[in-house]
Structures are given as C-alpha cells and as structure tokens.
Tab-separated table of C-alpha atoms in Angstrom:
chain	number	residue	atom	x	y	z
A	1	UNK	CA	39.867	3.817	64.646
A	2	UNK	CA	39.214	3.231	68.195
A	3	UNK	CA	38.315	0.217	69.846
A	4	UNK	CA	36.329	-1.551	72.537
A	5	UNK	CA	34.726	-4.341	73.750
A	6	UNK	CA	31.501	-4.733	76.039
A	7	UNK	CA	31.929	-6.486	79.127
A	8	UNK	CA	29.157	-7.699	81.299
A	9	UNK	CA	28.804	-9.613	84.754
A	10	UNK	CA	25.882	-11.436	85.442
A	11	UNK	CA	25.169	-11.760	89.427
A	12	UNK	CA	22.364	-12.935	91.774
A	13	UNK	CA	20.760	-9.747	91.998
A	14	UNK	CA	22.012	-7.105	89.659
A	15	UNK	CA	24.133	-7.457	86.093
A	16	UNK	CA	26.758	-4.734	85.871
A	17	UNK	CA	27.791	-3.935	81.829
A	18	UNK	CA	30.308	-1.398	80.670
A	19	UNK	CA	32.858	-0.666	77.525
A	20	UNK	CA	36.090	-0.875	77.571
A	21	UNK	CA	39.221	0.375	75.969
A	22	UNK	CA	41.976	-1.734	75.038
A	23	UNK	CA	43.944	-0.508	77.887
A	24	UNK	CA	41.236	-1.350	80.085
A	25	UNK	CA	39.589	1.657	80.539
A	26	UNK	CA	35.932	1.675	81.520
A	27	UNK	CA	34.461	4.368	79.211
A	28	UNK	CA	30.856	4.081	80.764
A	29	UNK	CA	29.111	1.611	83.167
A	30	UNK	CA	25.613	0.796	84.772
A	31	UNK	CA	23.851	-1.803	85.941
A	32	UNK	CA	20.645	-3.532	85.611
A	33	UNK	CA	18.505	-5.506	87.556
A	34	UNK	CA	19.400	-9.574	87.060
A	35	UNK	CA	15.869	-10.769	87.318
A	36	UNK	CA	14.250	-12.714	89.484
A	37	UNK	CA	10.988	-13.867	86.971
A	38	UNK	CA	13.381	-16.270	85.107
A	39	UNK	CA	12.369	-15.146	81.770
A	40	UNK	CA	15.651	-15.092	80.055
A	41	UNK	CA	14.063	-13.382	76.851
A	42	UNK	CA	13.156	-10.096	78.749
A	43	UNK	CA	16.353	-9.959	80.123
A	44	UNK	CA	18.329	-9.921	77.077
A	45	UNK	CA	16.081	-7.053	75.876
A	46	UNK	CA	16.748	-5.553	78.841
A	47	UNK	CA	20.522	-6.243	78.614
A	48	UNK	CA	20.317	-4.867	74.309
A	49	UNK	CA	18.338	-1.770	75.575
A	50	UNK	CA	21.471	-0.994	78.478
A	51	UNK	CA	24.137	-1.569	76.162
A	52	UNK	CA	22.897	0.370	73.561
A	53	UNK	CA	22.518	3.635	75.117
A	54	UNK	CA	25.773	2.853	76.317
A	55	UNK	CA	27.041	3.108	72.953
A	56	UNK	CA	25.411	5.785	72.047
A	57	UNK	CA	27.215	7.578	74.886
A	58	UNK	CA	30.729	6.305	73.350
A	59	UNK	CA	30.079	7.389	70.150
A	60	UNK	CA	29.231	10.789	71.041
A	61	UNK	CA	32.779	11.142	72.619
A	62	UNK	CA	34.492	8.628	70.132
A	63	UNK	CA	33.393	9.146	66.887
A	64	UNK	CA	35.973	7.152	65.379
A	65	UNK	CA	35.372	4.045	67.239
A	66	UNK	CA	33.964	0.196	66.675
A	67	UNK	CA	32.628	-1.729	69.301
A	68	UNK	CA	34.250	-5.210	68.571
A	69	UNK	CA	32.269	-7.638	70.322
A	70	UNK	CA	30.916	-8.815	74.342
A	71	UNK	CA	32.223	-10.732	77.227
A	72	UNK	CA	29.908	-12.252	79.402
A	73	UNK	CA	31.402	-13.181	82.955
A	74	UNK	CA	28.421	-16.001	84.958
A	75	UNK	CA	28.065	-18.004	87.262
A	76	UNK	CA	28.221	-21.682	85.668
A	77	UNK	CA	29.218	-19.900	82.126
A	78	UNK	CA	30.237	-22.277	79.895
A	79	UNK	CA	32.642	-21.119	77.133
A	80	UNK	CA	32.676	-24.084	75.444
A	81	UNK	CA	28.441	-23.756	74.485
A	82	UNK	CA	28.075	-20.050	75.336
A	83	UNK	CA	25.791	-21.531	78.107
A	84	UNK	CA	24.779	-20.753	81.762
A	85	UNK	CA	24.433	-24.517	83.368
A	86	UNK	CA	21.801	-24.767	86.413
A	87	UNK	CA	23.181	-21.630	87.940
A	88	UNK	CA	22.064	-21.769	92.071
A	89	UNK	CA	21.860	-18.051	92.544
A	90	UNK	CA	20.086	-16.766	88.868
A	91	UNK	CA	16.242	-17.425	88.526
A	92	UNK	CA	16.755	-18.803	84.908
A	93	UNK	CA	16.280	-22.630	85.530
A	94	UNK	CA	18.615	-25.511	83.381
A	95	UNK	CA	20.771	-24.499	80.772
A	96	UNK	CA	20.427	-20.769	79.473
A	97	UNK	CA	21.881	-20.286	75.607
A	98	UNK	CA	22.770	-17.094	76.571
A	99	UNK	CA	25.088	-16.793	73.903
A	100	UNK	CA	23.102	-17.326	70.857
A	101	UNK	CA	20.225	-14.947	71.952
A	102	UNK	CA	22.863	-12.542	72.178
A	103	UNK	CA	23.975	-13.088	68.974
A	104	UNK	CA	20.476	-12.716	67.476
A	105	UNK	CA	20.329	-9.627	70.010
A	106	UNK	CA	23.512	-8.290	68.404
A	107	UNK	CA	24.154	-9.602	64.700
A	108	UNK	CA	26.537	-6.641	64.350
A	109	UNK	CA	28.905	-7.852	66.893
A	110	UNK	CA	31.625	-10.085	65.458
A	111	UNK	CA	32.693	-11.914	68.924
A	112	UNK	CA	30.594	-12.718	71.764
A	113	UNK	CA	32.185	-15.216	74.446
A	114	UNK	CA	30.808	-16.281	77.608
A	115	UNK	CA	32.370	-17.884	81.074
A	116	UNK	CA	32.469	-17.973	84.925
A	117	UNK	CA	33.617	-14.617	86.748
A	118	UNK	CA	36.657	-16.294	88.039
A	119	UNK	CA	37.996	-17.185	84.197
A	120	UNK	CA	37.024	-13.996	83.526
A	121	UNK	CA	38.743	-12.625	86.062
A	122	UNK	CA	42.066	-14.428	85.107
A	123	UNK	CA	41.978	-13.341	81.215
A	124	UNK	CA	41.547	-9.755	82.341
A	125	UNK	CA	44.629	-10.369	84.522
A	126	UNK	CA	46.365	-11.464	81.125
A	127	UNK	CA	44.747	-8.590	78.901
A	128	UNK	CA	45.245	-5.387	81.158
A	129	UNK	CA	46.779	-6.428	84.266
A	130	UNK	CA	49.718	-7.532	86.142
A	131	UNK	CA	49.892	-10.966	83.706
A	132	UNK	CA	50.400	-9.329	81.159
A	133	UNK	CA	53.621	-11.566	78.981
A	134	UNK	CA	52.913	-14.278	81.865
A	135	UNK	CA	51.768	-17.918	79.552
A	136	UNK	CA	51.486	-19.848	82.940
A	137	UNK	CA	49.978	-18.171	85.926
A	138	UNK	CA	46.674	-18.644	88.005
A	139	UNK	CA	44.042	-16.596	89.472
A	140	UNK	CA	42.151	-17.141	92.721
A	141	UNK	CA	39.389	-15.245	93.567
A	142	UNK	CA	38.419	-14.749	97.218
A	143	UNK	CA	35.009	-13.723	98.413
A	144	UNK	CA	31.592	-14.960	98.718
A	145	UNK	CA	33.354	-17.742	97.452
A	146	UNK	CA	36.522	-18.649	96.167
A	147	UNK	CA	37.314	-19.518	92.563
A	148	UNK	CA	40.497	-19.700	90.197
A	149	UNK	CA	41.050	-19.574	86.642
A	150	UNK	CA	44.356	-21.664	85.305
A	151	UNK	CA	45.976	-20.183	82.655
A	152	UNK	CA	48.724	-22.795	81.006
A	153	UNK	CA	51.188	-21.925	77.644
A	154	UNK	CA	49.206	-18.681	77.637
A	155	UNK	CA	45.035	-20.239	76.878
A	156	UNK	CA	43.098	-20.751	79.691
A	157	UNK	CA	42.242	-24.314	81.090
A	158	UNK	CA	38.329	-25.140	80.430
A	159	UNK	CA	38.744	-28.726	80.479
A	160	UNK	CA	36.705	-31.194	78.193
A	161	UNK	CA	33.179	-29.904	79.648
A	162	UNK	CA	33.771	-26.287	79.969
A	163	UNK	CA	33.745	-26.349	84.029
A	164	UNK	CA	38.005	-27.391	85.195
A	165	UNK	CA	39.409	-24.749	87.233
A	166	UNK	CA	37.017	-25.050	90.079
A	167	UNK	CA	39.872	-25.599	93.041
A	168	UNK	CA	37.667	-23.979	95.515
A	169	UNK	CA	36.525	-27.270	95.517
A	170	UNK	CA	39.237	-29.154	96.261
A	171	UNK	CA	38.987	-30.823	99.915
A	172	UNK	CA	41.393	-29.235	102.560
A	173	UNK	CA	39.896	-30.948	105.689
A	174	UNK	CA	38.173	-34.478	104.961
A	175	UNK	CA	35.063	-34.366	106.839
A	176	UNK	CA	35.421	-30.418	107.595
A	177	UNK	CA	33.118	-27.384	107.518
A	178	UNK	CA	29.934	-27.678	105.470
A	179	UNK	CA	30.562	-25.817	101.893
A	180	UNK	CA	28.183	-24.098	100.066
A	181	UNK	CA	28.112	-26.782	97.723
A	182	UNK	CA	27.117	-29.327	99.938
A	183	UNK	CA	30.104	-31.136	100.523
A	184	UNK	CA	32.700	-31.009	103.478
A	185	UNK	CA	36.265	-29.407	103.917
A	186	UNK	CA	36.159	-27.592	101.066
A	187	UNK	CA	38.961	-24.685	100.490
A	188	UNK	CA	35.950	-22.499	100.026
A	189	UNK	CA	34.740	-22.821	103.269
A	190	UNK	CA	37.708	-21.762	104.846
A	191	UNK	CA	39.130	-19.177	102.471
A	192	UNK	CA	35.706	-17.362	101.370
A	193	UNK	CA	34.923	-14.174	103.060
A	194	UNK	CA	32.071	-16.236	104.917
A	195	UNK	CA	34.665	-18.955	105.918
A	196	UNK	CA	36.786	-15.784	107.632
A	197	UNK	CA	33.748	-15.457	109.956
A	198	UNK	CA	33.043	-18.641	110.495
A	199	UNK	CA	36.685	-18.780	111.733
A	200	UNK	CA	36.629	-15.976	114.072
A	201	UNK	CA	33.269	-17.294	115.609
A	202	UNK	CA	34.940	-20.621	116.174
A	203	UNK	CA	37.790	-18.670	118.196
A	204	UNK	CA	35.852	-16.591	119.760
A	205	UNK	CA	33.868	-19.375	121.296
A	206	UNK	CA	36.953	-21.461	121.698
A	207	UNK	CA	38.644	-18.830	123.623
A	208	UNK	CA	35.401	-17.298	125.320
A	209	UNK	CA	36.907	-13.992	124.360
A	210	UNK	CA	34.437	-11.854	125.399
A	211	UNK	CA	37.232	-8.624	125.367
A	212	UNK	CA	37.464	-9.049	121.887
A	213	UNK	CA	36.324	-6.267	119.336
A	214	UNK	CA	34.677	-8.799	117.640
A	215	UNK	CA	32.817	-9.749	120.303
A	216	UNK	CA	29.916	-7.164	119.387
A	217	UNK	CA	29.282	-8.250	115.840
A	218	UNK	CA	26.629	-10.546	115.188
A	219	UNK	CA	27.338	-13.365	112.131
A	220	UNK	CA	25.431	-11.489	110.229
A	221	UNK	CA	27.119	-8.201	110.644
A	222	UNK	CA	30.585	-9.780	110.371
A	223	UNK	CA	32.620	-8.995	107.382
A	224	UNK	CA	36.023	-9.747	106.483
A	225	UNK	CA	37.137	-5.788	106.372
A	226	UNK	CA	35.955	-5.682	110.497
A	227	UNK	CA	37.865	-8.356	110.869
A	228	UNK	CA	40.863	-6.520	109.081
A	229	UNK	CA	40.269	-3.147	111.098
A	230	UNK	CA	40.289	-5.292	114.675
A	231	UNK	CA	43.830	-6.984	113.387
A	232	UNK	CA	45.150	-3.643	112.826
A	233	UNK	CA	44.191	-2.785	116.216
A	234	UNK	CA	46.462	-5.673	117.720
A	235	UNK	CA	42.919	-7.621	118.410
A	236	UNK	CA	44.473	-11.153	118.896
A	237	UNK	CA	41.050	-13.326	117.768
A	238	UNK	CA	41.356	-11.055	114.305
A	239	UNK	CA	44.914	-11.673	113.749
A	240	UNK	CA	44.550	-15.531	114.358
A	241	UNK	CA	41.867	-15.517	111.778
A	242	UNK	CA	44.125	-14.068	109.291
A	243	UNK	CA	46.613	-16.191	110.290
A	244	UNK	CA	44.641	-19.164	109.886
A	245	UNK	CA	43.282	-18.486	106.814
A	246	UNK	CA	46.997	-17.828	104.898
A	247	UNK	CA	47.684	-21.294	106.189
A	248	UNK	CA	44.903	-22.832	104.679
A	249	UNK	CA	45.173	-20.937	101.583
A	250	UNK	CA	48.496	-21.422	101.351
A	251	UNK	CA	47.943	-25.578	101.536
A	252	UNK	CA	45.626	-25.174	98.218
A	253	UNK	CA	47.937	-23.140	96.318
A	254	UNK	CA	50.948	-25.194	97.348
A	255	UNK	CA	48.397	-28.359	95.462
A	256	UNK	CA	47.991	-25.925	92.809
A	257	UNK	CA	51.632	-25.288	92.323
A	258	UNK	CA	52.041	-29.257	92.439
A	259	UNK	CA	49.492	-29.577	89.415
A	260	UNK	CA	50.599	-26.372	87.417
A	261	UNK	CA	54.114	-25.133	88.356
A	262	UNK	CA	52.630	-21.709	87.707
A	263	UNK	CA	54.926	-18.392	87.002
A	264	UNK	CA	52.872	-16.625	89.691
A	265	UNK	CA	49.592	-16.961	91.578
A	266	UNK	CA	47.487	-13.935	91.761
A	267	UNK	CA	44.292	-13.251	94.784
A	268	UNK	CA	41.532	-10.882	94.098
A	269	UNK	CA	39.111	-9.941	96.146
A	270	UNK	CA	37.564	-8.279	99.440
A	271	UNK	CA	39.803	-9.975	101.864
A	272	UNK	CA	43.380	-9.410	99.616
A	273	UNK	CA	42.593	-5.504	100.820
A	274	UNK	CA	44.079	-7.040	104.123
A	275	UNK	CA	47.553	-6.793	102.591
A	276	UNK	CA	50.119	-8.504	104.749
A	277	UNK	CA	48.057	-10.211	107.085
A	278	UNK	CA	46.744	-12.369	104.368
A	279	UNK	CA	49.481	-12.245	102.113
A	280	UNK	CA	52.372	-12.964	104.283
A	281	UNK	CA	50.815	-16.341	106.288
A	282	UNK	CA	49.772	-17.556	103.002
A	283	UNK	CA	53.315	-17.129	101.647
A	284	UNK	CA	54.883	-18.998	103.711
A	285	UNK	CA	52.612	-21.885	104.580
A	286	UNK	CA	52.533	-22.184	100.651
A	287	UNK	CA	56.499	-22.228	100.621
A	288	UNK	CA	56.420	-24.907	103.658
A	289	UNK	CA	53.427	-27.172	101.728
A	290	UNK	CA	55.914	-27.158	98.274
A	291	UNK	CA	58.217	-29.950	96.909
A	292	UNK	CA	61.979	-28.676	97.059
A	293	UNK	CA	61.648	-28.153	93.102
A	294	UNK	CA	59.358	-25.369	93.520
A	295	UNK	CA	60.330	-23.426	96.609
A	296	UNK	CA	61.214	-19.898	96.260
A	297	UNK	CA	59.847	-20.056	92.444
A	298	UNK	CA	56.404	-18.604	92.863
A	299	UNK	CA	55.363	-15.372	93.033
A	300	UNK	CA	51.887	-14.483	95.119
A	301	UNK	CA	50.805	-11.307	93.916
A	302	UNK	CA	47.965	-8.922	94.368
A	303	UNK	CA	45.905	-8.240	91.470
A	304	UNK	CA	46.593	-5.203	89.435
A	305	UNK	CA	42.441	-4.937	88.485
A	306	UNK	CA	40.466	-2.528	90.051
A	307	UNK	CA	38.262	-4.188	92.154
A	308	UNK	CA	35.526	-1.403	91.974
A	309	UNK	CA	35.814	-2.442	87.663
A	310	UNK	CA	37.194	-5.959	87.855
A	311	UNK	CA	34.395	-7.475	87.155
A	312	UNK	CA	33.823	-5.815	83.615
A	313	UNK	CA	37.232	-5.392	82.678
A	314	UNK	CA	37.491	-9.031	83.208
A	315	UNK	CA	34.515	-10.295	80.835
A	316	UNK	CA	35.166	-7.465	78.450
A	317	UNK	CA	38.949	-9.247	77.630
A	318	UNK	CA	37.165	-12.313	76.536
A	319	UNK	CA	36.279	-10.059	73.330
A	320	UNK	CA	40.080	-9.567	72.628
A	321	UNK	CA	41.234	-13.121	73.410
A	322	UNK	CA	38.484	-14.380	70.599
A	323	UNK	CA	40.287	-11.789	68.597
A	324	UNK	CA	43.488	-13.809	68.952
A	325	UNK	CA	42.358	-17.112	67.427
C-alpha cells in the first residue's frame, strides 16, 4: 500500500496544500485563499473541502494508497499545543487551536502536527533532502525574513514553549537597522531579502552612484534576484551588497556554530539562487568568526528542496516524523 502525507503552508495571503509521497513527491497541489475575515471555522472548511478533492484525485491514480496524516507549516505554529500564537500577518487574532479543529475536521487522520515554516522547512531537509542520515544540522531560511530550525541528536529543538530556534533574532549590530519585529540590529534585517535592499540603497546613497544599474529601481521595485542579475553584470554597488550580506550572515552562523557545533548548515530561499556570491562571502566570514575547534568542520550547503514545493514538502514530513515516535 502506498503512502502519503498532506502538507499545508499557511501564509498572509494564500495557504498552499498538497500530498506527498514518501520520497517527496508532490502528487497534486493548489492553493486557497488564507482569509482575511478572521473566522478560523470557515477556513478549516475551506481547508477540509481543498484537501479532499485532493484526495479524491490521488485515489483515482493510487488506488492502493492511505493518506497517513497532515503537516501544517505557520507562522507562530506551535508544535508543542498544535497552536498558531498572535500571528502578525494572519487575520485570526490570539491563539488559533488549529490543530484540534483539524482533528475534528479529519477524525480519520491518525497524525496531524503543526509548526513554523522554518521548522518545517528543516524536517523536510531531514525527510527528503540533502539531511538526510545528518542528527545535528541547521536550517536557515532567507527571505521576507530569515528563520532557522535546529535540529540536535536527530529531533528538532522547540524549546520549553514551543518558539527556540528563532536566530533571526539574534542582535548582529547593537543599536542597528530597525527589524520587523521592532527591535534593532537584528540578523533579519540584514540578511532578509528586504535587508539586501536596504543595503544597496544605503550604498547607493553612500557612494552617489548614480551609473549604477540599480540606480533605476525604486525600493519598491527592488528585489534580491535584480540585485543578483546587476552582480553578474560586474555592477560594483550589487556585488558589495552580496558581499556584505555573506559577512553578516556568516557572523550569525559562526554564533550558531558556537551554540550547536552543527554537521552542516543549510540556506533556503530567494537570495541562495545567487550561488557564489552569497555562498562564498558567507563561507568565509563564517570560517574567520569560528573558534579554532570548529574551523574547516562545517559544511554550508544549498538546500536540496525545491523551492517552487518546499514549502509543502516541508510541513508534509511532520506527518512522518510523528510516525517515528
């Protein structure tokens, strides 16, 4: 008998679902609309209506096949309480149960897990990707913002509330940037996709260069990939950005190394498409941040997930990793 598990990501604006093998293979997919009347009732119908015509779709090409149990991947997911906690981007307001309404949703379903994208991100690494034997590794996750999930003797780190792993959060520059969370000199607002801009405005400005190619983007228009595309034109403001940003990332995983000794440290995410010019000034500003004991000892790899699927590959492996206990 064949199996899979349902994986679903909960965003700000829409919630993408989709089974999946146990290779990792998304079988079907679609989204819905993550609602903005905060009525967390209708959306569970709406999310039990999705993924059962999903299934119906399976079973028409799998016969022979069980549908094991859901993965939910949030923003503020709690594992611990199967909650989502004051989430700043969702319209449901305090703490969300999401869990048990699925459960009443779906009695048939033996395991039902929820947590943050980033931890979800990190046991998908383990499940189908390029993890896969590792028992100590972490995950960062780099865009809008940037999270990590810790992975230690081979169970992921939730702490005694539900919430460690955030080292987004952890301050780089005391009295820095502004982050979105309200403090200052946060990783995040260097490392994010948003903090990339916010650095190339800064140099732009700082060297009033005008001949720049991205000169002619507005904030708003800026994205990490232009950035990219003017660094592999030689454009000098876009390769400083890049470089800037490995050394700052490379401080916070050099502190994560410190805390963890890690096997490997894996990015995900729209600006890890950059390749080298993220990968290699990282690298080494990690290697030059590290105690002696740990240079030369971690690897920095790309993640093996497809990023197009990441998200619902990565919630879906919660389903097997219940399976395990």
């Amino acid at each position: 008998m064949k199996k899979f598990s349902i994986g679903i990501d909960i965003g700000g604006t829409n919630s993408a679902i989709g089974i999946v093998d146990e290779d990792g293979n998304v079988l079907v997919k679609g989204t819905i609309d993550t609602p903005s009347h905060g009525e967390i009732d209708r959306f569970v119908k709406s999310i039990g209506t999705a993924v059962r015509d999903m299934a119906k779709k399976v079973k028409l090409t799998n016969p022979d096949s069980e549908i094991l149990g859901m993965g939910i991947g949030a923003p503020n997911g709690n594992y611990y309480n199967g909650t989502i906690e004051y989430a700043p981007n969702l319209s449901f307001k305090g703490v969300v149960r999401l869990v048990d309404l699925l459960k009443a949703e779906f009695p048939e379903y033996t395991y039902l897990a929820l947590t943050n994208d980033a931890n979800a991100a990190a046991i998908g690494e383990m499940v189908y990707g390029g993890a896969k034997g590792m028992k100590n590794f972490v995950m960062y996750t780099l865009g809008t913002g940037v999270g990590s999930g810790l992975v230690v003797n081979g169970d992921l780190v939730y702490g005694h509330d539900g919430f460690a792993g955030e080292c987004g959060h952890t301050t780089l520059i005391p009295g820095g940037r502004l982050c979105g969370c309200g403090a200052k000199g946060h990783l995040e607002a260097y490392c994010s996709a948003p903090g990339m801009k916010r650095t190339a405005f800064e140099l732009l400005a700082q060297y009033n260069a005008t001949d720049s190619l991205l000169a002619k983007y507005s904030f708003e228009d800026m994205t990490s990939k232009i950035i990219y595309e003017a660094a592999v034109k030689g454009d000098k403001v876009a390769l400083e950005v890049f470089e800037l940003t490995g050394n700052y990332l490379g401080q916070g995983l050099a502190d994560t190394v410190h805390h963890l000794s890690p096997e490997a440290i894996f990015l995900f995410g729209g600006p890890t498409a950059a390749g080298d010019y993220i990968f290699k000034p990282t690298i080494a500003s990690m290697e030059n941040h590290l105690l002696p004991i740990f240079k030369d000892k971690i690897k920095v790899l790309p993640s093996k997930l497809s990023m197009g699927d990441a998200a619902i590959v990565g919630a879906s492996a919660l389903v097997w990793k219940e399976m395990e206990k």
